[in-house]
Coordinates of C-alpha atoms in Angstrom, one line a residue:
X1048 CA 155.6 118.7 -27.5
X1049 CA 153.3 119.0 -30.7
X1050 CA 155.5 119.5 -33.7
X1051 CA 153.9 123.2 -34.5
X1052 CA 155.2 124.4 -31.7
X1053 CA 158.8 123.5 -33.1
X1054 CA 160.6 125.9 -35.8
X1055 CA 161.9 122.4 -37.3
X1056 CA 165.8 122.6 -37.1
X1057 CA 165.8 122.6 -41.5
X1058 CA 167.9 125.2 -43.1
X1059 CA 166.1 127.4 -44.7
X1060 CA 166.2 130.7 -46.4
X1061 CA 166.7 132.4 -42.6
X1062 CA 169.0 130.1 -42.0
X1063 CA 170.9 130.5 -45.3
X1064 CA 170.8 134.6 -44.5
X1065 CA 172.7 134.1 -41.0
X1066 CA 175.4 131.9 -42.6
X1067 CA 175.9 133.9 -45.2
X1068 CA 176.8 136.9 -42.5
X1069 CA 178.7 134.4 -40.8
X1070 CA 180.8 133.8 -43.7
X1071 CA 181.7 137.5 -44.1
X1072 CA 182.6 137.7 -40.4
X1073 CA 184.5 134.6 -40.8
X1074 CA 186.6 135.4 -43.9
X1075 CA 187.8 138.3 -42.2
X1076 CA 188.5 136.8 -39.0
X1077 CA 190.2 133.5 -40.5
X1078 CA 193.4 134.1 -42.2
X1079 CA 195.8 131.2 -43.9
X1080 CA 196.4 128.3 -41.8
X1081 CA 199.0 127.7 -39.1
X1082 CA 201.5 124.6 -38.8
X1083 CA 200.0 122.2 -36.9
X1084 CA 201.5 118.8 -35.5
X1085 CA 200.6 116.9 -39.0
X1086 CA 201.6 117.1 -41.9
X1087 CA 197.9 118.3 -43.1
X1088 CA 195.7 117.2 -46.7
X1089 CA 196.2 120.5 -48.4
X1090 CA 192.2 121.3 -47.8
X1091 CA 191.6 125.1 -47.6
X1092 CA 188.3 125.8 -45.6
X1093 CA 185.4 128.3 -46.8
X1094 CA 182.9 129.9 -44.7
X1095 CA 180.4 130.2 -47.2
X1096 CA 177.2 127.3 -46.9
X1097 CA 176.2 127.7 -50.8
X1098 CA 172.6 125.3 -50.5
X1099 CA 170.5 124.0 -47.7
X1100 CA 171.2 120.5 -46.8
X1101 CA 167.5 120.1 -45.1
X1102 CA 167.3 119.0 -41.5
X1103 CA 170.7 117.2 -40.2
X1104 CA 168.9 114.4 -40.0
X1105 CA 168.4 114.3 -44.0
X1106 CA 172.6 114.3 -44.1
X1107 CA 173.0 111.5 -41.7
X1108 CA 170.7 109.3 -44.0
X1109 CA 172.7 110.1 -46.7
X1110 CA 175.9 109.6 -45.4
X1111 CA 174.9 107.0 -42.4
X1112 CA 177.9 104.8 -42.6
X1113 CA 180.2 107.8 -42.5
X1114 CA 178.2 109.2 -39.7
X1115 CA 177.5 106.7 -37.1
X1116 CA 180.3 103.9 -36.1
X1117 CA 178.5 100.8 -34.8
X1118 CA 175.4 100.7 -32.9
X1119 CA 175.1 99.2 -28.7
X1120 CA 173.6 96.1 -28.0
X1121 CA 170.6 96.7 -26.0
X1122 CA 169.0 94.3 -24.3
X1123 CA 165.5 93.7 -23.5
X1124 CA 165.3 96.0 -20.8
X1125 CA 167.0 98.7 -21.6
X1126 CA 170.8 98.6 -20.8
X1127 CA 174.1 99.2 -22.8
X1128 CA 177.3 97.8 -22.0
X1129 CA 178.7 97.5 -18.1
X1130 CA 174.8 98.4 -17.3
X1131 CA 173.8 95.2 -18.9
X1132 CA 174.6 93.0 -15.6
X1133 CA 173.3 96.2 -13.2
X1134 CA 173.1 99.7 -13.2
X1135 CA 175.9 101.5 -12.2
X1136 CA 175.7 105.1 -14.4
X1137 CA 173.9 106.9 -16.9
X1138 CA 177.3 107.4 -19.1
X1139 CA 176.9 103.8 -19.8
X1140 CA 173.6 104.4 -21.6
X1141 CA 174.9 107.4 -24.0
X1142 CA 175.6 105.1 -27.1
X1143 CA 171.4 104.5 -27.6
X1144 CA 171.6 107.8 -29.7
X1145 CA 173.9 105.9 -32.0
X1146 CA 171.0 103.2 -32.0
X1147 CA 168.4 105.8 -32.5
X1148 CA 170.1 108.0 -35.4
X1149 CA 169.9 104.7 -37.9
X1150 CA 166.7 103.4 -36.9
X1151 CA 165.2 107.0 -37.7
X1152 CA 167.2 107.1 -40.9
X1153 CA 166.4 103.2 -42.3
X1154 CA 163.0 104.2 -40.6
X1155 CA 163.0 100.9 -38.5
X1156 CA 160.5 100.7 -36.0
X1157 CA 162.5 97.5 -33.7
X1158 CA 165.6 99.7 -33.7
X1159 CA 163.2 103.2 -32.6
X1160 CA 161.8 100.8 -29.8
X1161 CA 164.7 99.1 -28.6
X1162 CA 166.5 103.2 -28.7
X1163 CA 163.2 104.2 -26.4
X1164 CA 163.0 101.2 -24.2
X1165 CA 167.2 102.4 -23.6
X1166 CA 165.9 105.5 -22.4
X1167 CA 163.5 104.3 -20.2
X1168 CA 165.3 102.1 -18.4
X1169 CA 167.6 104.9 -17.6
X1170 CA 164.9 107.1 -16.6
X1171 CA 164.0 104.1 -14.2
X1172 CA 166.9 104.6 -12.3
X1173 CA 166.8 108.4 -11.3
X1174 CA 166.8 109.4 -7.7
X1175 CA 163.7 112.0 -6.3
X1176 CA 165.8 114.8 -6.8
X1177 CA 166.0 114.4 -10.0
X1178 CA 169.8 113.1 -10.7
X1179 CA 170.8 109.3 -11.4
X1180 CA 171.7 106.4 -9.3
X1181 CA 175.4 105.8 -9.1
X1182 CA 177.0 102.6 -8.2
X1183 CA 180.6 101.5 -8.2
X1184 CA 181.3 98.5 -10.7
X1185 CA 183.0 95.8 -8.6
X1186 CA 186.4 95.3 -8.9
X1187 CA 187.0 97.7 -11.4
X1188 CA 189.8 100.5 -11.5
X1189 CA 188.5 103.1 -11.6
X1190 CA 186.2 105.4 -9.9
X1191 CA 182.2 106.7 -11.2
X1192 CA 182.8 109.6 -8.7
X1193 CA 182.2 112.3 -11.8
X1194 CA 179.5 110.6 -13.2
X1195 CA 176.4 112.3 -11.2
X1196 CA 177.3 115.4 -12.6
X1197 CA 179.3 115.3 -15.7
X1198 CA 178.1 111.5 -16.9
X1199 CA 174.4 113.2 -16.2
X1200 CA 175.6 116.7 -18.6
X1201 CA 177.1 114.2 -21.5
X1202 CA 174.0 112.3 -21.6
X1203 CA 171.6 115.4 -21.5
X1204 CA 173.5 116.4 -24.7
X1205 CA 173.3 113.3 -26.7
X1206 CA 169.3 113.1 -25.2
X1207 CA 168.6 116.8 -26.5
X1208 CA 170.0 116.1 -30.2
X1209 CA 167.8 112.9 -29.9
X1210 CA 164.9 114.8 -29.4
X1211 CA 165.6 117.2 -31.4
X1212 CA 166.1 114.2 -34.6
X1213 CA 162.9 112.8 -33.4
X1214 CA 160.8 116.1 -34.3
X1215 CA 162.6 115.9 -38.0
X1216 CA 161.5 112.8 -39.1
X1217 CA 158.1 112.7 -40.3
X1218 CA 158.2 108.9 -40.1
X1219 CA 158.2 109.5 -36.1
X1220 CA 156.4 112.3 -35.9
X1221 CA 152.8 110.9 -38.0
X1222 CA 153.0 107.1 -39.1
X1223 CA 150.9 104.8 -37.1
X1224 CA 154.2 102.5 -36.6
X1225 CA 155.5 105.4 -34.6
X1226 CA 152.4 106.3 -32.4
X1227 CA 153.0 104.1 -29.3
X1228 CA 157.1 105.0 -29.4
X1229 CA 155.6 108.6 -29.7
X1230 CA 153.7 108.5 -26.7
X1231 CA 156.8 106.4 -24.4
X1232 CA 158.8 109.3 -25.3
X1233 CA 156.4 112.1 -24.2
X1234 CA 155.8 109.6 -21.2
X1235 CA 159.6 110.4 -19.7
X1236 CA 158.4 114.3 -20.1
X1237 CA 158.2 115.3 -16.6
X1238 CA 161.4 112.6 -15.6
X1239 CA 163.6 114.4 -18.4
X1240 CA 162.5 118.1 -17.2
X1241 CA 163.1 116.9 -13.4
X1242 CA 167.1 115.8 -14.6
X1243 CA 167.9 119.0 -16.3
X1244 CA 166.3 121.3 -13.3
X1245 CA 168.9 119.2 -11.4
X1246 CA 172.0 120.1 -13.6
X1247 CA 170.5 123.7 -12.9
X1248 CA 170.5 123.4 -9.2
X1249 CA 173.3 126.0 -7.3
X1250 CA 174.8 123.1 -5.9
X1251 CA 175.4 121.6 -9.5
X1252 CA 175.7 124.1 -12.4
X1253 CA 179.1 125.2 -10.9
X1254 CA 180.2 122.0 -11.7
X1255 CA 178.8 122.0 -15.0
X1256 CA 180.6 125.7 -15.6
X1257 CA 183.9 124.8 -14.6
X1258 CA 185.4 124.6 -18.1
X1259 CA 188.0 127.6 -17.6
X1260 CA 190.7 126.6 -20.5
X1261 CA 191.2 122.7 -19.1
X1262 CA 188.1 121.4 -20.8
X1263 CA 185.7 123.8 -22.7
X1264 CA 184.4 120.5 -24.4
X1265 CA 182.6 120.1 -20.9
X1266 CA 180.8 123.8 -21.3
X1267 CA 180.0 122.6 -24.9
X1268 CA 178.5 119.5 -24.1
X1269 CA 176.8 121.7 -21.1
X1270 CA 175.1 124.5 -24.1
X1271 CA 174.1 121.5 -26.0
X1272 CA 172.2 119.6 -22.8
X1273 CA 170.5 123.1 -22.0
X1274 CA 169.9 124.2 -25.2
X1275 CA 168.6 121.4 -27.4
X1276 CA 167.1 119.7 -24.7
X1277 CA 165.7 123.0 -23.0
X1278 CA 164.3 124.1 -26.4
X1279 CA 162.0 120.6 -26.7
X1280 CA 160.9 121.4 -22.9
X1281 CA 160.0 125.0 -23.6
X1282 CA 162.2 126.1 -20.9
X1283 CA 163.4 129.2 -21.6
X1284 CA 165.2 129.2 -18.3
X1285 CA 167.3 126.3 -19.7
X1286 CA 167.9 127.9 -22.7
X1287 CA 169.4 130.7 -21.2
X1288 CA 172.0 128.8 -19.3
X1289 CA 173.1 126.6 -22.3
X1290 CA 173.5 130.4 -24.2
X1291 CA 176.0 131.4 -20.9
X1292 CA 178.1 128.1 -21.3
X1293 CA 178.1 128.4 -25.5
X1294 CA 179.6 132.0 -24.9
X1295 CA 181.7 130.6 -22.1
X1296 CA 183.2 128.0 -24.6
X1297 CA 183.5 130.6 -27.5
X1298 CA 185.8 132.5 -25.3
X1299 CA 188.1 129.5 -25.5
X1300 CA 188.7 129.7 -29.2
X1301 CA 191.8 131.4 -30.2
X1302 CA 193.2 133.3 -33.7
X1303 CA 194.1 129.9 -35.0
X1304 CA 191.3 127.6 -34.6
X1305 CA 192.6 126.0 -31.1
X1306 CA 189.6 125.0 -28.9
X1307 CA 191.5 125.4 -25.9
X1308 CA 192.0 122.1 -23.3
X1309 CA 194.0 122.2 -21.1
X1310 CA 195.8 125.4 -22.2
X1311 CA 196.6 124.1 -26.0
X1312 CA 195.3 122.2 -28.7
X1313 CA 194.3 118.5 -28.4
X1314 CA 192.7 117.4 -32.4
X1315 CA 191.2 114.6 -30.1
X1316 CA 189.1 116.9 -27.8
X1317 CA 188.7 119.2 -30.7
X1318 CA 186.8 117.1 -33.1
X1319 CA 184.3 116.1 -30.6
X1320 CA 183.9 119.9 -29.8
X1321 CA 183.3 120.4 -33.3
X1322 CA 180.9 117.6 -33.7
X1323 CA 178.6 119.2 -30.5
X1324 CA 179.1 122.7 -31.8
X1325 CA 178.0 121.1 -35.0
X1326 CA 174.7 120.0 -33.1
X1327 CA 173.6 122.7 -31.5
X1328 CA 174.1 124.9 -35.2
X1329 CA 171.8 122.4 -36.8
X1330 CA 169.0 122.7 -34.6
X1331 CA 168.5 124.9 -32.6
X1332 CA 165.2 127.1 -33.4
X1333 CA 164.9 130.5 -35.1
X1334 CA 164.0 132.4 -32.1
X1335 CA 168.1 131.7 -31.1
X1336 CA 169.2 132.8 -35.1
X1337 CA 171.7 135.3 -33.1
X1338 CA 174.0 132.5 -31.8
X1339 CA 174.7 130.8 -35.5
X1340 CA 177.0 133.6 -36.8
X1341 CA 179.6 132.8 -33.9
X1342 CA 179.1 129.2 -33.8
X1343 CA 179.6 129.4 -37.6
X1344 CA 183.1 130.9 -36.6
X1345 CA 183.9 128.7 -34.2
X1346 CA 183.0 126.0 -36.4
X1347 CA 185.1 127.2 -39.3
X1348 CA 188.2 128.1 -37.7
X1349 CA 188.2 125.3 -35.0
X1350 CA 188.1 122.5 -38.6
X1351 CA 190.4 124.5 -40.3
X1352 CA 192.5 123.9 -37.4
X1353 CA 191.6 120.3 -37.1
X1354 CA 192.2 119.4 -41.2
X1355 CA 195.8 120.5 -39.8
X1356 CA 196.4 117.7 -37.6
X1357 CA 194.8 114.6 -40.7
X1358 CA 197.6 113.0 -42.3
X1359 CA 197.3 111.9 -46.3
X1360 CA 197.1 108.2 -44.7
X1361 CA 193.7 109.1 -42.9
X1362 CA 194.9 109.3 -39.4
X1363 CA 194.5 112.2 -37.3
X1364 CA 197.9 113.6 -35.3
X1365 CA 197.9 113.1 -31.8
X1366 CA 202.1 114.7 -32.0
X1367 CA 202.1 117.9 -29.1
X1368 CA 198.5 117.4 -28.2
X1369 CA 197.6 118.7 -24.6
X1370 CA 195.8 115.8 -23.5
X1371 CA 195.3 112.7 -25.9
X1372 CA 198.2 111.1 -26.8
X1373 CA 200.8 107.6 -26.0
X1374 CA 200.8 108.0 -21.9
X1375 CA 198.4 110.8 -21.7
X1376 CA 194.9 111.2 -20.0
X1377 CA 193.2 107.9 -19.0
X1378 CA 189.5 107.2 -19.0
X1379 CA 187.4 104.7 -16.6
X1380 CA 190.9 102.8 -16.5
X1381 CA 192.1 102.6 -20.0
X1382 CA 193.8 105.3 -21.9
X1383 CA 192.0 107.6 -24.0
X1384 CA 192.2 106.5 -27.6
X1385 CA 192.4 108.5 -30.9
X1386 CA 189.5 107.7 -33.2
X1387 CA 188.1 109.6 -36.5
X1388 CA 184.3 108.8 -35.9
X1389 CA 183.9 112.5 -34.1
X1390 CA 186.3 113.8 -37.4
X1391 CA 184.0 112.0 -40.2
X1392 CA 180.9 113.3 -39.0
X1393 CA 182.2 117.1 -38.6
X1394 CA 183.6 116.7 -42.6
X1395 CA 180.3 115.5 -43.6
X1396 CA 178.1 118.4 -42.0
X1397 CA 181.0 120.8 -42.9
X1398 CA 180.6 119.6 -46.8
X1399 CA 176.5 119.2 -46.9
X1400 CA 177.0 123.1 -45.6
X1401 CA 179.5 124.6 -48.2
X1402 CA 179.3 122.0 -51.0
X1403 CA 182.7 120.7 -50.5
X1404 CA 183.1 117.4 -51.9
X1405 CA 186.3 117.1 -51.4
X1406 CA 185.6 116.8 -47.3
X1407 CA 183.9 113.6 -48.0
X1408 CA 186.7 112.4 -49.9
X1409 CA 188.7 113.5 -46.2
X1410 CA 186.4 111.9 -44.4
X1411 CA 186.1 108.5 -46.2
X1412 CA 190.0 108.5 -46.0
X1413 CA 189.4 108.9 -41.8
X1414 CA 187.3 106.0 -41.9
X1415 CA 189.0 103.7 -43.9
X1416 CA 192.2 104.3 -41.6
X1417 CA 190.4 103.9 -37.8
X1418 CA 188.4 100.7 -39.4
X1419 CA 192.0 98.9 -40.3
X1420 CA 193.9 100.4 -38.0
X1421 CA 193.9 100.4 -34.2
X1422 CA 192.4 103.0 -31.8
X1423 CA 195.1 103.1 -29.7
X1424 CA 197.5 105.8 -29.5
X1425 CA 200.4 104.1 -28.5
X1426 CA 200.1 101.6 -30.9
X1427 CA 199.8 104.4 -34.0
X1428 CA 203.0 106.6 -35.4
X1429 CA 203.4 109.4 -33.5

């Protein structure tokens, strides 16, 4: 889609004027922290963005190693991880936006093409009707039975905040080293439209909706997939749906700052709800102004709730979460592991919004702990 027909996601003066409101309805709505199941860093949250960052790709540059953990290896054709022997899901393929975030911010054209080529070679393995082939890895166990549906919704999200960094970087969007990844992009048009229809389908979207309070990160990743990814489509059909699942998942957050999952609060499941929620605030288009104000709520008391559960040493609490913890919820056979890389990126937006320095200081101290310390939650203090 040519770039004038895009209200770039920078924030600007409008945008400055909704989070201002937002920080009045948020200072009355957000009142002294609860106890949470760390012992906390002592930050104190403000609503109140004080300068314009620019476009959210501008704060990745500046803050790339804080921002993205390690990029795939793609090989020549496309695939990322248990894909690179066969196809067997499109989950597989979600880390290329990792790839594609630091080629657009070192502006390197090998690492742009080999994010690209990952997308078409997912592209060319979606069915006629528009979802993606699935196909059991041998010998493994556990099952891809969820992945047509909510492997294809996690993918659409991180494939509409792609798109949507693509359109703010003038390096893609006019140099001549960018003109042929340009037109391979805008080549996958039709397939990309053809996916989300599919998501969109009676016999799908239920799936997609069924957040209730077990997993509202699911309706989040859902508003970002229609949203973001509806927006660069012009599909104001789209739109609308990812506006019913963002409401949907705003329902979920209580007094507070729990995200609900699974009826409590999880700080794994509610960092990467942050960093989504995040997302979708930082780009979508003016003509969809009225949803910042609440997402700027949701944001602020769902991190306020979070900074709760970082200990002084860096790690984030996984003590009474409702899903992610030592002999909890397992994924593709292995248990779910704790992590800060969803944590560091939500400090860093939250500070290139309100001018906090001191989140960075939070978020280095995240970093530092996950990259000498092991993921898993069994083998971290409890």
């Amino acid at each position: 889609m040519p770039i004038s027909r895009r209200r770039l996601a920078g924030l600007g003066i409008a945008l400055l004027a909704v989070a201002a409101t937002a920080a009045v309805v948020a200072a009355h709505l957000w009142a002294a922290p609860q106890t949470g199941a760390g012992t906390g860093n002592g930050l104190v949250v403000v609503a109140a963005p004080s300068s314009p960052p620019g476009t959210e790709l501008s704060v990745i540059a500046a803050h790339l190693s804080l921002v993205v953990n390690s990029t795939p290896k793609i090989t020549t054709v496309g695939a990322i991880g248990t894909n690179k022997t066969a196809f067997h899901s499109i989950g597989f393929q979600r880390p290329f936006s990792n790839d594609l975030e630091v080629a657009l911010a070192k502006k390197d054209a090998t690492g742009l093409s080999d994010a690209v080529t990952a997308l078409e070679y997912t592209f060319a393995h979606q069915n006629p009707v528009g979802s993606f082939q699935v196909v059991q890895v041998p010998g493994a166990a556990y099952s891809l039975n969820t992945d047509p549906i909510v492997g294809d919704v996690f993918f659409y999200a991180d494939l509409g905040h792609a798109l949507e960094l693509l359109q703010q970087s003038p390096w893609y969007t006019t140099s001549s080293a960018t003109a042929s990844m340009r037109g391979r992009v805008e080549a996958l048009r039709a397939k990309i439209a053809l996916g989300l229809h599919w998501l969109a389908e009676p016999a799908e979207l239920p799936t997609v909706k069924s957040t209730g309070t077990n997993d509202t990160n699911r309706a989040i990743y859902g508003a970002e997939a229609f949203l973001l990814t509806g927006e660069w489509l012009d599909d104001s059909s789209a739109i609308g749906i990812g506006e019913g699942l963002l409401h949907s998942a705003e329902g979920n957050l209580q007094p507070d700052g729990t995200i609900l999952e699974k009826g409590g609060f999880d700080s794994g499941y509610q960092s990467v709800s942050l960093d989504n929620l995040f997302r979708i605030y930082l780009n979508v288009s003016d003509s969809l102004a009225s949803l910042k104000a609440p997402l700027w709520n949701m944001i602020t008391k769902g991190l306020a709730r979070e900074l709760q559960a970082i200990e002084p040493t860096g790690e984030v609490s996984h003590a009474n979460n409702s899903r992610t913890y030592c002999g909890g919820e397992n994924f593709r056979g292995k248990p779910k592991q704790g992590g800060g890389n969803d944590v560091t990126r939500v400090l860093v937006y939250y500070s290139a919004l309100s001018g906090q320095t001191s989140l960075l200081s939070t978020a280095e101290s995240v970093r530092t702990f996950y990259t000498t310390n092991t993921h898993s939650l069994c083998a971290l203090p409890t």
